[in-house]
Amino acid sequence: MHRSKLSRSILLALGLVSAGGAIAADAGTADTSSSGSHTAPTQLDAMLVTGTRASNRTQFETLAPVDVFTKQDIQSVDSTDLKDVLAQLVPSFVVQRLPMADGQVFVRPATLRGLSPDQTLVLVNGRRFHRSALLGNRGAQAADLAQIPTSAIKRIEVLRDGASAQYGSDAIAGVINIILEDSPGTEITAGYSQYAQGDGGSRDFSARTGWALGDYGSLALFAESSNSDATSRTRQRPDAIAFQAAHPELDVPNPVQRWGQPELESRRVGFNLKANASDTLEIYAFGLYSHSDGVSDFNWRNPDTTTGAYRTTSIFPGWNLRSLYPVGFSPQYGNTQNDLQLVAGLRGEITPKLRWDLSASYGRNAIDYSLDNSINASLGPDSPTSFDLGRLTQTEKNANADFNYEWDVAALSKPINVAFGAEFRQETYQVRAGDPASYAVGPGAAAGLEANSNGAPGFSASQAGTWDQRSKAAYVDMEVPLGERWSIGAAGRYEDFSSFGSTVDGKLSARFAITPDVALRGTLSTGFRAPTPAQLNTTSTTQGLDTRTLQIFTSGRLSPSDPLAQLLGAKPLTPEESRTASLGLTWRTDMGLSGSVDVYRITLSDRFSQSASFAIPAGTPNPLGYTSVNYFTNDFDTTTTGVDVVGNYLRDLGAGRMTLTLAYNYNQTRVDNGSTSVATNETQRVLFEDRLPEHKGSFTGSWDVGAWSLMARVRYYGKWTDSTGNATGDIYQKFGAMTFLDLAVGYRINEHHSLRVGADNVFDRYPDEATFQASRGLIYSRNAPYDTDGANVYAQYRLTF
């Protein structure tokens, strides 16, 4: 049966134009004709859609560096969390575990090129993926990659270059484009993993099925389930040991609190649809839904020293918290997430040279927080022990109109690709208040009993509200082939935001083919990241433990528009702005060796952070009992310099096929000026410059022979620095470099059944102990840029038909 005109002439090129990104062409297609070379296919020959709006670009031919990770690459990592997958595959991508770090335990921050998590744009099928409702460390509000089911992914394209002129806000460090599966067939996978210490068991199940709808399109359905047990890398706290010795009649738990990964259950489903309505019109849609529930420990409250909770007063005669929690208590922090992304659109052609794409999307992330095993001491005997802390909701609506024109110019052998279009986006952020008891200031507060649910105060009625921000954008993006050797590109974007005004950004790119198989490439661009409604308007309250005094402290983060924040110096937020320059060399050979080296420099001004902490001015009402307060601010400027090195080698080895891959990143960030300079805020400077390794790399070898497949991966992380995070008197500790070895072996029983077993961190290696955190029972730093739970072994069974 013949394929339709749309399938023949549009399917690869159509939809590559979008203010939010590019729709996928099939990967893995070798394209050597354009160079005139007889080079054997390499891993640089995959067709691309990210960073280019031309329909015939390969990874080797792009004007900026793009990594492509296939389904097989994704399946080589034993995790259903896409952040962990990318951390092992992308050299400059780092994700932290962050146990006992409030909402970040469940929405872990992930960074590309050492920049803020919300300075990387995430796309799914070329459409902007919504942000998480959580404002993480230093106020970053990024997309949560963990909400995307890994089993639904066909491939991942990572653009390692500034791209705000092409894609809009957030694309400063780069762009991660997740391409969903659309191929026919069914695949069912069941797996189990566990750490060598016997905890952290994870039971994972996924199913994907797809159908070709005749000659008219395709439909794919996805489902995924994961249940992970908690881990614990904890010693008994010294003050808990002393408490047990002072009270031998009591049975104090050992440990009194748990440092490790949380208990977590996740369910994810989705679909991906393409259908030809006529020879020149295609309908497409996809959707992803995720639900998860998790529980994590908080710091232990010592009855002998936590006077704010265990104090007896005449206000509550006969009431003593020791009768309820005689051995102290560790609050249990709960997180329930519901995440939804829906996209639908039409695309077609006006002429064979002029194509169009209209789409609309809706994204929503809602997080409900709860706290168990706690108390609002100021309410005394009337306090509950379980609290609904409230809900955070991020909602995004996008509408795009995109066009792509192949402009034939007589003087050029190939047409100029001209993309242009417009985008409308609306972001809405909502805070729902928690139980009144979770933020109440009860009568006992007058006698020194702490108000609010102990561990994590709920969102109060004064903090609740709904805020939105709208933006309108127009862009143009051109790629011009100047003969066989030169290609140049130029992009410009104008965007207007309701909250602060407009911004204009541009990008220039060039590529010169030294030979058909060796090329130089470079880019110059400006970029921006707009402040979000949540960052502009919300406030929050957190509690922590001072490692010197072992006293609980309460910190308030105020909105920049809050009168108290303005009294302390807060000003309206403005966009972060960037300037990026990159220069690279890429090559491929007929021996199967290919690779690239790219150097880059990113200067960022008006970077977003939290201000220094301030004591509450005397005479200022302080009903929430803040020890200190801060606010969001455009705080400082930085310069990031680095180099990415990627190499691939493919060859036949014996009766099989061997693949070797080297990926290395050097990344250094330095604070240039601002309030985080050494003289004013040493903690912030150290965290921004040294909290992540400057060196990160991996070397992966795989060998497929007959029914067997073998894989070995060495991962390297350079030295880095951590701090206690004390309210005052921060303590620092430097950690050395770490190397991990991962091994896996797979066996294909027949065309339908296969098995895979393996281990990450085979030698069960751990970093240096966090001696500066010993008073909290913590063994390994919770801010480590790698898993600190030791060796993890796993087994997977896969059925395909």
mmCIF file of N, CA, C and O in Angstrom, residues 180-263:
data_model
loop_
_atom_site.group_PDB
_atom_site.id
_atom_site.type_symbol
_atom_site.label_atom_id
_atom_site.label_comp_id
_atom_site.label_asym_id
_atom_site.label_seq_id
_atom_site.Cartn_x
_atom_site.Cartn_y
_atom_site.Cartn_z
ATOM 1 N N LEU A 180 8.497 10.822 22.628
ATOM 2 C CA LEU A 180 7.730 9.662 23.061
ATOM 3 C C LEU A 180 7.653 8.601 21.970
ATOM 4 O O LEU A 180 7.686 8.898 20.771
ATOM 5 N N GLU A 181 7.505 7.361 22.408
ATOM 6 C CA GLU A 181 7.372 6.230 21.494
ATOM 7 C C GLU A 181 6.114 6.363 20.631
ATOM 8 O O GLU A 181 5.060 6.802 21.113
ATOM 9 N N ASP A 182 6.236 5.987 19.364
ATOM 10 C CA ASP A 182 5.080 5.947 18.469
ATOM 11 C C ASP A 182 5.074 4.706 17.597
ATOM 12 O O ASP A 182 4.254 4.572 16.696
ATOM 13 N N SER A 183 5.984 3.779 17.875
ATOM 14 C CA SER A 183 6.117 2.591 17.032
ATOM 15 C C SER A 183 5.138 1.504 17.459
ATOM 16 O O SER A 183 4.726 1.429 18.621
ATOM 17 N N PRO A 184 4.743 0.618 16.524
ATOM 18 C CA PRO A 184 3.833 -0.476 16.878
ATOM 19 C C PRO A 184 4.546 -1.547 17.690
ATOM 20 O O PRO A 184 5.770 -1.610 17.744
ATOM 21 N N GLY A 185 3.754 -2.391 18.334
ATOM 22 C CA GLY A 185 4.310 -3.472 19.133
ATOM 23 C C GLY A 185 4.052 -3.274 20.605
ATOM 24 O O GLY A 185 3.607 -2.205 21.050
ATOM 25 N N THR A 186 4.322 -4.325 21.376
ATOM 26 C CA THR A 186 4.073 -4.316 22.818
ATOM 27 C C THR A 186 5.335 -4.702 23.561
ATOM 28 O O THR A 186 6.065 -5.617 23.131
ATOM 29 N N GLU A 187 5.582 -4.024 24.663
ATOM 30 C CA GLU A 187 6.738 -4.325 25.511
ATOM 31 C C GLU A 187 6.303 -4.241 26.966
ATOM 32 O O GLU A 187 5.727 -3.241 27.397
ATOM 33 N N ILE A 188 6.558 -5.302 27.718
ATOM 34 C CA ILE A 188 6.218 -5.375 29.143
ATOM 35 C C ILE A 188 7.499 -5.683 29.910
ATOM 36 O O ILE A 188 8.234 -6.607 29.562
ATOM 37 N N THR A 189 7.750 -4.914 30.950
ATOM 38 C CA THR A 189 8.973 -5.076 31.730
ATOM 39 C C THR A 189 8.639 -5.157 33.214
ATOM 40 O O THR A 189 7.821 -4.377 33.712
ATOM 41 N N ALA A 190 9.258 -6.096 33.899
ATOM 42 C CA ALA A 190 9.139 -6.215 35.352
ATOM 43 C C ALA A 190 10.541 -6.281 35.936
ATOM 44 O O ALA A 190 11.399 -7.005 35.412
ATOM 45 N N GLY A 191 10.783 -5.510 36.990
ATOM 46 C CA GLY A 191 12.117 -5.485 37.577
ATOM 47 C C GLY A 191 12.091 -5.354 39.080
ATOM 48 O O GLY A 191 11.102 -4.894 39.672
ATOM 49 N N TYR A 192 13.196 -5.763 39.696
ATOM 50 C CA TYR A 192 13.362 -5.613 41.134
ATOM 51 C C TYR A 192 14.804 -5.231 41.401
ATOM 52 O O TYR A 192 15.740 -5.755 40.788
ATOM 53 N N SER A 193 14.989 -4.271 42.326
ATOM 54 C CA SER A 193 16.335 -3.872 42.715
ATOM 55 C C SER A 193 16.385 -3.681 44.220
ATOM 56 O O SER A 193 15.359 -3.445 44.870
ATOM 57 N N GLN A 194 17.602 -3.792 44.767
ATOM 58 C CA GLN A 194 17.783 -3.639 46.214
ATOM 59 C C GLN A 194 19.234 -3.279 46.483
ATOM 60 O O GLN A 194 20.142 -3.719 45.775
ATOM 61 N N TYR A 195 19.429 -2.464 47.514
ATOM 62 C CA TYR A 195 20.790 -2.116 47.892
ATOM 63 C C TYR A 195 21.454 -3.267 48.637
ATOM 64 O O TYR A 195 20.777 -4.093 49.268
ATOM 65 N N ALA A 196 22.781 -3.281 48.576
ATOM 66 C CA ALA A 196 23.536 -4.368 49.183
ATOM 67 C C ALA A 196 23.335 -4.431 50.694
ATOM 68 O O ALA A 196 23.498 -5.491 51.298
ATOM 69 N N GLN A 197 22.964 -3.311 51.307
ATOM 70 C CA GLN A 197 22.713 -3.312 52.749
ATOM 71 C C GLN A 197 21.342 -3.886 53.098
ATOM 72 O O GLN A 197 20.977 -3.930 54.270
ATOM 73 N N GLY A 198 20.565 -4.293 52.092
ATOM 74 C CA GLY A 198 19.309 -4.980 52.343
ATOM 75 C C GLY A 198 18.086 -4.101 52.397
ATOM 76 O O GLY A 198 16.989 -4.585 52.682
ATOM 77 N N ASP A 199 18.225 -2.797 52.106
ATOM 78 C CA ASP A 199 17.058 -1.928 52.134
ATOM 79 C C ASP A 199 16.867 -1.288 50.758
ATOM 80 O O ASP A 199 17.582 -1.574 49.793
ATOM 81 N N GLY A 200 15.880 -0.399 50.664
ATOM 82 C CA GLY A 200 15.648 0.320 49.419
ATOM 83 C C GLY A 200 15.122 -0.542 48.288
ATOM 84 O O GLY A 200 15.318 -0.207 47.111
ATOM 85 N N GLY A 201 14.436 -1.647 48.608
ATOM 86 C CA GLY A 201 13.904 -2.508 47.558
ATOM 87 C C GLY A 201 12.924 -1.751 46.670
ATOM 88 O O GLY A 201 12.083 -0.998 47.155
ATOM 89 N N SER A 202 13.046 -1.947 45.362
ATOM 90 C CA SER A 202 12.173 -1.252 44.410
ATOM 91 C C SER A 202 11.561 -2.266 43.461
ATOM 92 O O SER A 202 12.271 -3.073 42.843
ATOM 93 N N ARG A 203 10.237 -2.224 43.349
ATOM 94 C CA ARG A 203 9.500 -3.120 42.459
ATOM 95 C C ARG A 203 8.914 -2.275 41.329
ATOM 96 O O ARG A 203 8.080 -1.398 41.559
ATOM 97 N N ASP A 204 9.371 -2.541 40.107
ATOM 98 C CA ASP A 204 9.021 -1.706 38.963
ATOM 99 C C ASP A 204 8.323 -2.534 37.885
ATOM 100 O O ASP A 204 8.730 -3.666 37.592
ATOM 101 N N PHE A 205 7.289 -1.948 37.311
ATOM 102 C CA PHE A 205 6.541 -2.608 36.237
ATOM 103 C C PHE A 205 6.168 -1.558 35.201
ATOM 104 O O PHE A 205 5.756 -0.444 35.544
ATOM 105 N N SER A 206 6.337 -1.902 33.935
ATOM 106 C CA SER A 206 5.940 -0.981 32.871
ATOM 107 C C SER A 206 5.385 -1.773 31.696
ATOM 108 O O SER A 206 5.746 -2.932 31.470
ATOM 109 N N ALA A 207 4.496 -1.114 30.965
ATOM 110 C CA ALA A 207 3.892 -1.726 29.785
ATOM 111 C C ALA A 207 3.685 -0.639 28.735
ATOM 112 O O ALA A 207 3.245 0.473 29.052
ATOM 113 N N ARG A 208 4.014 -0.968 27.515
ATOM 114 C CA ARG A 208 3.786 -0.062 26.388
ATOM 115 C C ARG A 208 3.259 -0.876 25.218
ATOM 116 O O ARG A 208 3.746 -1.964 24.930
ATOM 117 N N THR A 209 2.246 -0.351 24.562
ATOM 118 C CA THR A 209 1.734 -1.007 23.369
ATOM 119 C C THR A 209 1.399 0.050 22.330
ATOM 120 O O THR A 209 0.989 1.168 22.666
ATOM 121 N N GLY A 210 1.612 -0.280 21.077
ATOM 122 C CA GLY A 210 1.365 0.666 20.002
ATOM 123 C C GLY A 210 0.778 -0.011 18.793
ATOM 124 O O GLY A 210 1.014 -1.199 18.546
ATOM 125 N N TRP A 211 -0.013 0.750 18.053
ATOM 126 C CA TRP A 211 -0.641 0.238 16.842
ATOM 127 C C TRP A 211 -0.409 1.208 15.689
ATOM 128 O O TRP A 211 -0.460 2.428 15.874
ATOM 129 N N ALA A 212 -0.189 0.656 14.523
ATOM 130 C CA ALA A 212 -0.223 1.464 13.308
ATOM 131 C C ALA A 212 -1.671 1.524 12.844
ATOM 132 O O ALA A 212 -2.321 0.484 12.663
ATOM 133 N N LEU A 213 -2.186 2.721 12.689
ATOM 134 C CA LEU A 213 -3.579 2.894 12.272
ATOM 135 C C LEU A 213 -3.655 2.867 10.751
ATOM 136 O O LEU A 213 -3.963 3.863 10.083
ATOM 137 N N GLY A 214 -3.344 1.693 10.203
ATOM 138 C CA GLY A 214 -3.291 1.556 8.754
ATOM 139 C C GLY A 214 -2.251 2.496 8.184
ATOM 140 O O GLY A 214 -1.133 2.615 8.705
ATOM 141 N N ASP A 215 -2.594 3.180 7.108
ATOM 142 C CA ASP A 215 -1.729 4.210 6.540
ATOM 143 C C ASP A 215 -2.034 5.581 7.102
ATOM 144 O O ASP A 215 -1.546 6.595 6.602
ATOM 145 N N TYR A 216 -2.833 5.631 8.187
ATOM 146 C CA TYR A 216 -3.366 6.914 8.626
ATOM 147 C C TYR A 216 -2.757 7.430 9.923
ATOM 148 O O TYR A 216 -3.144 8.494 10.383
ATOM 149 N N GLY A 217 -1.827 6.698 10.523
ATOM 150 C CA GLY A 217 -1.218 7.209 11.729
ATOM 151 C C GLY A 217 -0.837 6.116 12.703
ATOM 152 O O GLY A 217 -0.642 4.949 12.327
ATOM 153 N N SER A 218 -0.729 6.475 13.976
ATOM 154 C CA SER A 218 -0.306 5.530 15.004
ATOM 155 C C SER A 218 -0.856 5.959 16.359
ATOM 156 O O SER A 218 -1.174 7.137 16.580
ATOM 157 N N LEU A 219 -0.965 4.989 17.262
ATOM 158 C CA LEU A 219 -1.394 5.235 18.633
ATOM 159 C C LEU A 219 -0.555 4.382 19.560
ATOM 160 O O LEU A 219 -0.397 3.182 19.337
ATOM 161 N N ALA A 220 0.010 4.993 20.585
ATOM 162 C CA ALA A 220 0.793 4.284 21.591
ATOM 163 C C ALA A 220 0.235 4.594 22.973
ATOM 164 O O ALA A 220 -0.156 5.737 23.254
ATOM 165 N N LEU A 221 0.177 3.572 23.834
ATOM 166 C CA LEU A 221 -0.293 3.714 25.214
ATOM 167 C C LEU A 221 0.817 3.279 26.157
ATOM 168 O O LEU A 221 1.550 2.324 25.870
ATOM 169 N N PHE A 222 0.928 3.961 27.305
ATOM 170 C CA PHE A 222 1.977 3.664 28.280
ATOM 171 C C PHE A 222 1.385 3.524 29.674
ATOM 172 O O PHE A 222 0.419 4.184 30.022
ATOM 173 N N ALA A 223 2.015 2.669 30.476
ATOM 174 C CA ALA A 223 1.673 2.552 31.895
ATOM 175 C C ALA A 223 2.926 2.127 32.653
ATOM 176 O O ALA A 223 3.712 1.313 32.152
ATOM 177 N N GLU A 224 3.093 2.686 33.851
ATOM 178 C CA GLU A 224 4.303 2.414 34.619
ATOM 179 C C GLU A 224 3.981 2.489 36.105
ATOM 180 O O GLU A 224 3.209 3.343 36.538
ATOM 181 N N SER A 225 4.571 1.583 36.868
ATOM 182 C CA SER A 225 4.358 1.542 38.312
ATOM 183 C C SER A 225 5.687 1.294 39.010
ATOM 184 O O SER A 225 6.496 0.478 38.545
ATOM 185 N N SER A 226 5.917 2.004 40.114
ATOM 186 C CA SER A 226 7.143 1.826 40.883
ATOM 187 C C SER A 226 6.836 1.959 42.364
ATOM 188 O O SER A 226 6.117 2.877 42.778
ATOM 189 N N ASN A 227 7.349 1.033 43.161
ATOM 190 C CA ASN A 227 7.200 1.055 44.623
ATOM 191 C C ASN A 227 8.585 0.903 45.243
ATOM 192 O O ASN A 227 9.214 -0.149 45.102
ATOM 193 N N SER A 228 9.052 1.949 45.907
ATOM 194 C CA SER A 228 10.400 1.948 46.473
ATOM 195 C C SER A 228 10.344 2.041 47.987
ATOM 196 O O SER A 228 9.661 2.909 48.537
ATOM 197 N N ASP A 229 11.073 1.146 48.653
ATOM 198 C CA ASP A 229 11.190 1.193 50.105
ATOM 199 C C ASP A 229 12.240 2.229 50.502
ATOM 200 O O ASP A 229 13.109 2.606 49.710
ATOM 201 N N ALA A 230 12.182 2.649 51.749
ATOM 202 C CA ALA A 230 13.124 3.639 52.255
ATOM 203 C C ALA A 230 14.504 3.025 52.455
ATOM 204 O O ALA A 230 14.661 1.816 52.623
ATOM 205 N N THR A 231 15.517 3.886 52.441
ATOM 206 C CA THR A 231 16.863 3.482 52.835
ATOM 207 C C THR A 231 17.258 4.256 54.086
ATOM 208 O O THR A 231 16.670 5.293 54.413
ATOM 209 N N SER A 232 18.275 3.761 54.771
ATOM 210 C CA SER A 232 18.758 4.444 55.966
ATOM 211 C C SER A 232 20.264 4.282 56.053
ATOM 212 O O SER A 232 20.774 3.167 56.119
ATOM 213 N N ARG A 233 20.968 5.418 55.996
ATOM 214 C CA ARG A 233 22.422 5.440 56.216
ATOM 215 C C ARG A 233 22.648 6.391 57.393
ATOM 216 O O ARG A 233 23.043 7.537 57.239
ATOM 217 N N THR A 234 22.370 5.843 58.593
ATOM 218 C CA THR A 234 22.227 6.672 59.778
ATOM 219 C C THR A 234 22.923 6.038 60.969
ATOM 220 O O THR A 234 22.935 4.809 61.102
ATOM 221 N N ARG A 235 23.499 6.883 61.824
ATOM 222 C CA ARG A 235 23.960 6.455 63.150
ATOM 223 C C ARG A 235 23.107 7.138 64.204
ATOM 224 O O ARG A 235 22.529 8.191 63.966
ATOM 225 N N GLN A 236 23.056 6.544 65.351
ATOM 226 C CA GLN A 236 22.307 7.175 66.428
ATOM 227 C C GLN A 236 22.917 8.530 66.785
ATOM 228 O O GLN A 236 24.145 8.672 66.886
ATOM 229 N N ARG A 237 22.066 9.513 66.946
ATOM 230 C CA ARG A 237 22.535 10.849 67.304
ATOM 231 C C ARG A 237 23.172 10.839 68.696
ATOM 232 O O ARG A 237 22.668 10.174 69.618
ATOM 233 N N PRO A 238 24.272 11.555 68.874
ATOM 234 C CA PRO A 238 24.901 11.599 70.212
ATOM 235 C C PRO A 238 23.954 12.074 71.302
ATOM 236 O O PRO A 238 23.992 11.562 72.431
ATOM 237 N N ASP A 239 23.087 13.052 70.990
ATOM 238 C CA ASP A 239 22.181 13.519 72.031
ATOM 239 C C ASP A 239 21.108 12.476 72.339
ATOM 240 O O ASP A 239 20.579 12.429 73.457
ATOM 241 N N ALA A 240 20.802 11.595 71.374
ATOM 242 C CA ALA A 240 19.863 10.513 71.648
ATOM 243 C C ALA A 240 20.500 9.451 72.540
ATOM 244 O O ALA A 240 19.841 8.855 73.405
ATOM 245 N N ILE A 241 21.806 9.220 72.336
ATOM 246 C CA ILE A 241 22.534 8.286 73.200
ATOM 247 C C ILE A 241 22.558 8.825 74.637
ATOM 248 O O ILE A 241 22.323 8.091 75.610
ATOM 249 N N ALA A 242 22.818 10.128 74.745
ATOM 250 C CA ALA A 242 22.845 10.744 76.079
ATOM 251 C C ALA A 242 21.458 10.721 76.718
ATOM 252 O O ALA A 242 21.321 10.499 77.935
ATOM 253 N N PHE A 243 20.423 10.920 75.914
ATOM 254 C CA PHE A 243 19.067 10.888 76.441
ATOM 255 C C PHE A 243 18.718 9.490 76.945
ATOM 256 O O PHE A 243 18.099 9.342 78.014
ATOM 257 N N GLN A 244 19.134 8.453 76.199
ATOM 258 C CA GLN A 244 18.872 7.080 76.643
ATOM 259 C C GLN A 244 19.584 6.785 77.959
ATOM 260 O O GLN A 244 19.016 6.156 78.870
ATOM 261 N N ALA A 245 20.843 7.260 78.073
ATOM 262 C CA ALA A 245 21.596 7.030 79.315
ATOM 263 C C ALA A 245 20.950 7.738 80.497
ATOM 264 O O ALA A 245 20.954 7.225 81.624
ATOM 265 N N ALA A 246 20.364 8.910 80.233
ATOM 266 C CA ALA A 246 19.727 9.663 81.319
ATOM 267 C C ALA A 246 18.361 9.112 81.669
ATOM 268 O O ALA A 246 17.849 9.385 82.767
ATOM 269 N N HIS A 247 17.777 8.316 80.780
ATOM 270 C CA HIS A 247 16.442 7.762 81.010
ATOM 271 C C HIS A 247 16.450 6.263 80.679
ATOM 272 O O HIS A 247 15.849 5.823 79.696
ATOM 273 N N PRO A 248 17.129 5.459 81.500
ATOM 274 C CA PRO A 248 17.237 4.019 81.195
ATOM 275 C C PRO A 248 15.895 3.301 81.200
ATOM 276 O O PRO A 248 15.776 2.196 80.653
ATOM 277 N N GLU A 249 14.886 3.899 81.826
ATOM 278 C CA GLU A 249 13.572 3.250 81.854
ATOM 279 C C GLU A 249 12.846 3.345 80.511
ATOM 280 O O GLU A 249 11.846 2.644 80.283
ATOM 281 N N LEU A 250 13.356 4.179 79.601
ATOM 282 C CA LEU A 250 12.722 4.357 78.300
ATOM 283 C C LEU A 250 13.432 3.529 77.228
ATOM 284 O O LEU A 250 14.617 3.199 77.360
ATOM 285 N N ASP A 251 12.718 3.216 76.185
ATOM 286 C CA ASP A 251 13.281 2.472 75.057
ATOM 287 C C ASP A 251 13.356 3.421 73.860
ATOM 288 O O ASP A 251 12.394 3.586 73.113
ATOM 289 N N VAL A 252 14.496 4.062 73.691
ATOM 290 C CA VAL A 252 14.684 5.063 72.643
ATOM 291 C C VAL A 252 14.984 4.362 71.326
ATOM 292 O O VAL A 252 15.874 3.500 71.261
ATOM 293 N N PRO A 253 14.265 4.666 70.259
ATOM 294 C CA PRO A 253 14.544 4.023 68.962
ATOM 295 C C PRO A 253 15.974 4.294 68.518
ATOM 296 O O PRO A 253 16.545 5.353 68.785
ATOM 297 N N ASN A 254 16.552 3.349 67.809
ATOM 298 C CA ASN A 254 17.904 3.488 67.283
ATOM 299 C C ASN A 254 17.906 3.139 65.789
ATOM 300 O O ASN A 254 17.758 1.978 65.439
ATOM 301 N N PRO A 255 17.997 4.106 64.917
ATOM 302 C CA PRO A 255 18.177 5.531 65.180
ATOM 303 C C PRO A 255 16.843 6.231 65.426
ATOM 304 O O PRO A 255 15.783 5.708 65.089
ATOM 305 N N VAL A 256 16.927 7.431 65.985
ATOM 306 C CA VAL A 256 15.707 8.181 66.262
ATOM 307 C C VAL A 256 15.155 8.857 65.012
ATOM 308 O O VAL A 256 13.996 9.260 64.979
ATOM 309 N N GLN A 257 16.003 8.997 63.998
ATOM 310 C CA GLN A 257 15.556 9.551 62.718
ATOM 311 C C GLN A 257 16.333 8.872 61.608
ATOM 312 O O GLN A 257 17.415 8.330 61.829
ATOM 313 N N ARG A 258 15.782 8.888 60.425
ATOM 314 C CA ARG A 258 16.373 8.147 59.311
ATOM 315 C C ARG A 258 16.844 9.107 58.224
ATOM 316 O O ARG A 258 16.098 9.954 57.751
ATOM 317 N N TRP A 259 18.116 8.973 57.863
ATOM 318 C CA TRP A 259 18.659 9.689 56.711
ATOM 319 C C TRP A 259 18.712 8.730 55.521
ATOM 320 O O TRP A 259 19.392 7.716 55.573
ATOM 321 N N GLY A 260 18.018 9.043 54.473
ATOM 322 C CA GLY A 260 18.027 8.171 53.303
ATOM 323 C C GLY A 260 16.921 8.515 52.343
ATOM 324 O O GLY A 260 16.226 9.529 52.480
ATOM 325 N N GLN A 261 16.737 7.667 51.367
ATOM 326 C CA GLN A 261 15.694 7.877 50.375
ATOM 327 C C GLN A 261 14.326 7.630 51.005
ATOM 328 O O GLN A 261 14.176 6.799 51.899
ATOM 329 N N PRO A 262 13.309 8.334 50.543
ATOM 330 C CA PRO A 262 11.980 8.180 51.136
ATOM 331 C C PRO A 262 11.262 6.946 50.617
ATOM 332 O O PRO A 262 11.639 6.364 49.599
ATOM 333 N N GLU A 263 10.237 6.534 51.343
ATOM 334 C CA GLU A 263 9.283 5.580 50.763
ATOM 335 C C GLU A 263 8.522 6.295 49.656
ATOM 336 O O GLU A 263 8.076 7.425 49.830
#
